[in-house]
Amino acid sequence: MHKKVAVILSGCGVYDGAEIHESVITLLRLAQRGAQVQCFAPDIAQHHVVNHLTGEEMPESRNVLVESARIARGAIRDVREAKAEDFDALIVPGGFGAAKNLSNFAFEGDRCEVESDVLALAKAFAAAHKPVGLICIAPAMAERIYGPGIECTIGCDADTAAALTRMGARHVECPVDEIVEDSRHKLVTTPAYMLAQNIAEAASGINKLVDRVLELA
């Protein structure tokens, strides 16, 4: 039977939304493995809009769900419509959107909070003991979802790892082409562009994460 996987996106573009390469690699690998995928995103305003050519903030407002629809080719729904019982697994690609829109980790660090609808859905997957994959900076939300002691990785960035540790997570250093699995909670994480120098390196770990999430499902 084909596995059904929910994917949460956080906008469109590494600096203010979902990392496009990570999102597309995730969706491609899921399709290659025969999974049925539904993308979701919160129907909220982005924290801000960044000019990806110059890196400068732009004086405009964009909607996370509308921007995420660019990656999903329009096949996306409000995260409030998602129900854990309808899916076998959940995956969240990275990009600054995970730390600016899905949470405020980019600004609050270890005092961060996760967007309420995203948190409710992720907690529902955790409570149902269904596998979850968090990519790149998205594992910064892991402790808020699972509580203290959860094992995860963002690679080897000392400052970010220290913030996760202060939150109560157990950070495990990990190379770009590997994954870290908390087997008790069925959480799988990989560094992706926290370490990757190109799209092939990002894919090496993401493909393993997708494969393992589907195995756990």
mmCIF file with all atom_site columns, N, CA, C and O in Angstrom, residues 15 17 27 50 52 58 62 68 80 82 85 99 107 114-115 127 132 134 173 186 190 206-207:
data_model
loop_
_atom_site.group_PDB
_atom_site.id
_atom_site.type_symbol
_atom_site.label_atom_id
_atom_site.label_alt_id
_atom_site.label_comp_id
_atom_site.label_asym_id
_atom_site.label_entity_id
_atom_site.label_seq_id
_atom_site.pdbx_PDB_ins_code
_atom_site.Cartn_x
_atom_site.Cartn_y
_atom_site.Cartn_z
_atom_site.occupancy
_atom_site.B_iso_or_equiv
_atom_site.pdbx_formal_charge
_atom_site.auth_seq_id
_atom_site.auth_comp_id
_atom_site.auth_asym_id
_atom_site.auth_atom_id
_atom_site.pdbx_PDB_model_num
ATOM 1  N N  . TYR A 1 15  ? 15.802 32.367 2.227  1.00 0.00 ? 15  TYR A N  1
ATOM 2  C CA . TYR A 1 15  ? 16.008 33.413 3.230  1.00 0.00 ? 15  TYR A CA 1
ATOM 3  C C  . TYR A 1 15  ? 14.741 33.818 3.973  1.00 0.00 ? 15  TYR A C  1
ATOM 4  O O  . TYR A 1 15  ? 14.828 34.393 5.063  1.00 0.00 ? 15  TYR A O  1
ATOM 5  N N  . GLY A 1 17  ? 11.574 31.696 3.462  1.00 0.00 ? 17  GLY A N  1
ATOM 6  C CA . GLY A 1 17  ? 10.578 30.642 3.310  1.00 0.00 ? 17  GLY A CA 1
ATOM 7  C C  . GLY A 1 17  ? 11.214 29.277 3.298  1.00 0.00 ? 17  GLY A C  1
ATOM 8  O O  . GLY A 1 17  ? 12.285 29.058 3.875  1.00 0.00 ? 17  GLY A O  1
ATOM 9  N N  . LEU A 1 27  ? 10.150 16.158 -2.248 1.00 0.00 ? 27  LEU A N  1
ATOM 10 C CA . LEU A 1 27  ? 8.980  15.772 -3.038 1.00 0.00 ? 27  LEU A CA 1
ATOM 11 C C  . LEU A 1 27  ? 9.355  14.779 -4.137 1.00 0.00 ? 27  LEU A C  1
ATOM 12 O O  . LEU A 1 27  ? 8.605  13.835 -4.415 1.00 0.00 ? 27  LEU A O  1
ATOM 13 N N  . VAL A 1 50  ? 12.454 38.821 1.743  1.00 0.00 ? 50  VAL A N  1
ATOM 14 C CA . VAL A 1 50  ? 13.862 39.093 1.453  1.00 0.00 ? 50  VAL A CA 1
ATOM 15 C C  . VAL A 1 50  ? 14.103 39.037 -0.053 1.00 0.00 ? 50  VAL A C  1
ATOM 16 O O  . VAL A 1 50  ? 13.647 38.108 -0.728 1.00 0.00 ? 50  VAL A O  1
ATOM 17 N N  . HIS A 1 52  ? 16.131 37.880 -2.750 1.00 0.00 ? 52  HIS A N  1
ATOM 18 C CA . HIS A 1 52  ? 17.122 36.817 -2.796 1.00 0.00 ? 52  HIS A CA 1
ATOM 19 C C  . HIS A 1 52  ? 18.314 37.134 -3.690 1.00 0.00 ? 52  HIS A C  1
ATOM 20 O O  . HIS A 1 52  ? 19.309 36.406 -3.679 1.00 0.00 ? 52  HIS A O  1
ATOM 21 N N  . MET A 1 58  ? 12.670 43.520 1.927  1.00 0.00 ? 58  MET A N  1
ATOM 22 C CA . MET A 1 58  ? 11.848 44.299 1.010  1.00 0.00 ? 58  MET A CA 1
ATOM 23 C C  . MET A 1 58  ? 10.609 44.842 1.726  1.00 0.00 ? 58  MET A C  1
ATOM 24 O O  . MET A 1 58  ? 10.054 44.184 2.612  1.00 0.00 ? 58  MET A O  1
ATOM 25 N N  . ARG A 1 62  ? 3.989  39.105 2.245  1.00 0.00 ? 62  ARG A N  1
ATOM 26 C CA . ARG A 1 62  ? 3.559  37.943 1.479  1.00 0.00 ? 62  ARG A CA 1
ATOM 27 C C  . ARG A 1 62  ? 2.985  36.900 2.418  1.00 0.00 ? 62  ARG A C  1
ATOM 28 O O  . ARG A 1 62  ? 3.314  36.855 3.604  1.00 0.00 ? 62  ARG A O  1
ATOM 29 N N  . SER A 1 68  ? 4.099  29.232 -0.645 1.00 0.00 ? 68  SER A N  1
ATOM 30 C CA . SER A 1 68  ? 4.395  27.797 -0.669 1.00 0.00 ? 68  SER A CA 1
ATOM 31 C C  . SER A 1 68  ? 3.741  27.115 -1.862 1.00 0.00 ? 68  SER A C  1
ATOM 32 O O  . SER A 1 68  ? 4.260  26.123 -2.388 1.00 0.00 ? 68  SER A O  1
ATOM 33 N N  . ARG A 1 80  ? -4.247 23.924 8.829  1.00 0.00 ? 80  ARG A N  1
ATOM 34 C CA . ARG A 1 80  ? -5.344 23.671 9.757  1.00 0.00 ? 80  ARG A CA 1
ATOM 35 C C  . ARG A 1 80  ? -6.287 22.575 9.260  1.00 0.00 ? 80  ARG A C  1
ATOM 36 O O  . ARG A 1 80  ? -7.064 22.016 10.043 1.00 0.00 ? 80  ARG A O  1
ATOM 37 N N  . ALA A 1 82  ? -5.154 19.782 7.930  1.00 0.00 ? 82  ALA A N  1
ATOM 38 C CA . ALA A 1 82  ? -4.431 18.510 8.013  1.00 0.00 ? 82  ALA A CA 1
ATOM 39 C C  . ALA A 1 82  ? -4.807 17.750 9.286  1.00 0.00 ? 82  ALA A C  1
ATOM 40 O O  . ALA A 1 82  ? -4.927 18.338 10.359 1.00 0.00 ? 82  ALA A O  1
ATOM 41 N N  . GLU A 1 85  ? -4.368 11.556 11.442 1.00 0.00 ? 85  GLU A N  1
ATOM 42 C CA . GLU A 1 85  ? -4.943 10.230 11.180 1.00 0.00 ? 85  GLU A CA 1
ATOM 43 C C  . GLU A 1 85  ? -5.082 9.930  9.697  1.00 0.00 ? 85  GLU A C  1
ATOM 44 O O  . GLU A 1 85  ? -5.248 8.767  9.305  1.00 0.00 ? 85  GLU A O  1
ATOM 45 N N  . ALA A 1 99  ? 12.377 28.686 10.580 1.00 0.00 ? 99  ALA A N  1
ATOM 46 C CA . ALA A 1 99  ? 12.813 29.398 11.779 1.00 0.00 ? 99  ALA A CA 1
ATOM 47 C C  . ALA A 1 99  ? 12.251 30.811 11.875 1.00 0.00 ? 99  ALA A C  1
ATOM 48 O O  . ALA A 1 99  ? 12.498 31.500 12.863 1.00 0.00 ? 99  ALA A O  1
ATOM 49 N N  . PHE A 1 107 ? 14.801 34.347 15.782 1.00 0.00 ? 107 PHE A N  1
ATOM 50 C CA . PHE A 1 107 ? 14.811 35.583 16.550 1.00 0.00 ? 107 PHE A CA 1
ATOM 51 C C  . PHE A 1 107 ? 14.867 35.340 18.054 1.00 0.00 ? 107 PHE A C  1
ATOM 52 O O  . PHE A 1 107 ? 15.463 36.133 18.783 1.00 0.00 ? 107 PHE A O  1
ATOM 53 N N  . VAL A 1 114 ? 6.678  27.571 18.466 1.00 0.00 ? 114 VAL A N  1
ATOM 54 C CA . VAL A 1 114 ? 6.285  27.063 17.152 1.00 0.00 ? 114 VAL A CA 1
ATOM 55 C C  . VAL A 1 114 ? 4.882  27.565 16.835 1.00 0.00 ? 114 VAL A C  1
ATOM 56 O O  . VAL A 1 114 ? 4.019  27.638 17.724 1.00 0.00 ? 114 VAL A O  1
ATOM 57 N N  . GLU A 1 115 ? 4.661  27.945 15.584 1.00 0.00 ? 115 GLU A N  1
ATOM 58 C CA . GLU A 1 115 ? 3.335  28.406 15.148 1.00 0.00 ? 115 GLU A CA 1
ATOM 59 C C  . GLU A 1 115 ? 2.278  27.396 15.588 1.00 0.00 ? 115 GLU A C  1
ATOM 60 O O  . GLU A 1 115 ? 2.453  26.192 15.442 1.00 0.00 ? 115 GLU A O  1
ATOM 61 N N  . ALA A 1 127 ? 2.122  12.032 19.000 1.00 0.00 ? 127 ALA A N  1
ATOM 62 C CA . ALA A 1 127 ? 1.261  11.286 19.914 1.00 0.00 ? 127 ALA A CA 1
ATOM 63 C C  . ALA A 1 127 ? 0.794  9.974  19.302 1.00 0.00 ? 127 ALA A C  1
ATOM 64 O O  . ALA A 1 127 ? 0.606  8.973  20.015 1.00 0.00 ? 127 ALA A O  1
ATOM 65 N N  . VAL A 1 132 ? 8.276  11.250 11.785 1.00 0.00 ? 132 VAL A N  1
ATOM 66 C CA . VAL A 1 132 ? 8.409  12.640 11.369 1.00 0.00 ? 132 VAL A CA 1
ATOM 67 C C  . VAL A 1 132 ? 9.842  12.861 10.899 1.00 0.00 ? 132 VAL A C  1
ATOM 68 O O  . VAL A 1 132 ? 10.796 12.405 11.536 1.00 0.00 ? 132 VAL A O  1
ATOM 69 N N  . LEU A 1 134 ? 12.510 15.952 9.969  1.00 0.00 ? 134 LEU A N  1
ATOM 70 C CA . LEU A 1 134 ? 12.797 17.384 10.044 1.00 0.00 ? 134 LEU A CA 1
ATOM 71 C C  . LEU A 1 134 ? 14.148 17.631 9.388  1.00 0.00 ? 134 LEU A C  1
ATOM 72 O O  . LEU A 1 134 ? 15.139 16.989 9.748  1.00 0.00 ? 134 LEU A O  1
ATOM 73 N N  . GLU A 1 173 ? 25.970 15.431 16.517 1.00 0.00 ? 173 GLU A N  1
ATOM 74 C CA . GLU A 1 173 ? 26.665 15.902 15.317 1.00 0.00 ? 173 GLU A CA 1
ATOM 75 C C  . GLU A 1 173 ? 26.511 14.880 14.197 1.00 0.00 ? 173 GLU A C  1
ATOM 76 O O  . GLU A 1 173 ? 26.523 13.678 14.434 1.00 0.00 ? 173 GLU A O  1
ATOM 77 N N  . LYS A 1 186 ? 10.523 7.945  16.709 1.00 0.00 ? 186 LYS A N  1
ATOM 78 C CA . LYS A 1 186 ? 10.408 7.888  15.249 1.00 0.00 ? 186 LYS A CA 1
ATOM 79 C C  . LYS A 1 186 ? 10.631 9.259  14.605 1.00 0.00 ? 186 LYS A C  1
ATOM 80 O O  . LYS A 1 186 ? 9.951  9.637  13.656 1.00 0.00 ? 186 LYS A O  1
ATOM 81 N N  . THR A 1 190 ? 18.225 15.452 9.413  1.00 0.00 ? 190 THR A N  1
ATOM 82 C CA . THR A 1 190 ? 19.430 15.488 8.583  1.00 0.00 ? 190 THR A CA 1
ATOM 83 C C  . THR A 1 190 ? 19.830 16.950 8.363  1.00 0.00 ? 190 THR A C  1
ATOM 84 O O  . THR A 1 190 ? 18.953 17.827 8.298  1.00 0.00 ? 190 THR A O  1
ATOM 85 N N  . ILE A 1 206 ? 18.967 14.005 2.468  1.00 0.00 ? 206 ILE A N  1
ATOM 86 C CA . ILE A 1 206 ? 17.504 14.081 2.381  1.00 0.00 ? 206 ILE A CA 1
ATOM 87 C C  . ILE A 1 206 ? 16.921 12.781 1.851  1.00 0.00 ? 206 ILE A C  1
ATOM 88 O O  . ILE A 1 206 ? 15.896 12.295 2.341  1.00 0.00 ? 206 ILE A O  1
ATOM 89 N N  . ASN A 1 207 ? 17.562 12.191 0.838  1.00 0.00 ? 207 ASN A N  1
ATOM 90 C CA . ASN A 1 207 ? 17.069 10.918 0.302  1.00 0.00 ? 207 ASN A CA 1
ATOM 91 C C  . ASN A 1 207 ? 17.079 9.841  1.373  1.00 0.00 ? 207 ASN A C  1
ATOM 92 O O  . ASN A 1 207 ? 16.143 9.035  1.462  1.00 0.00 ? 207 ASN A O  1
#
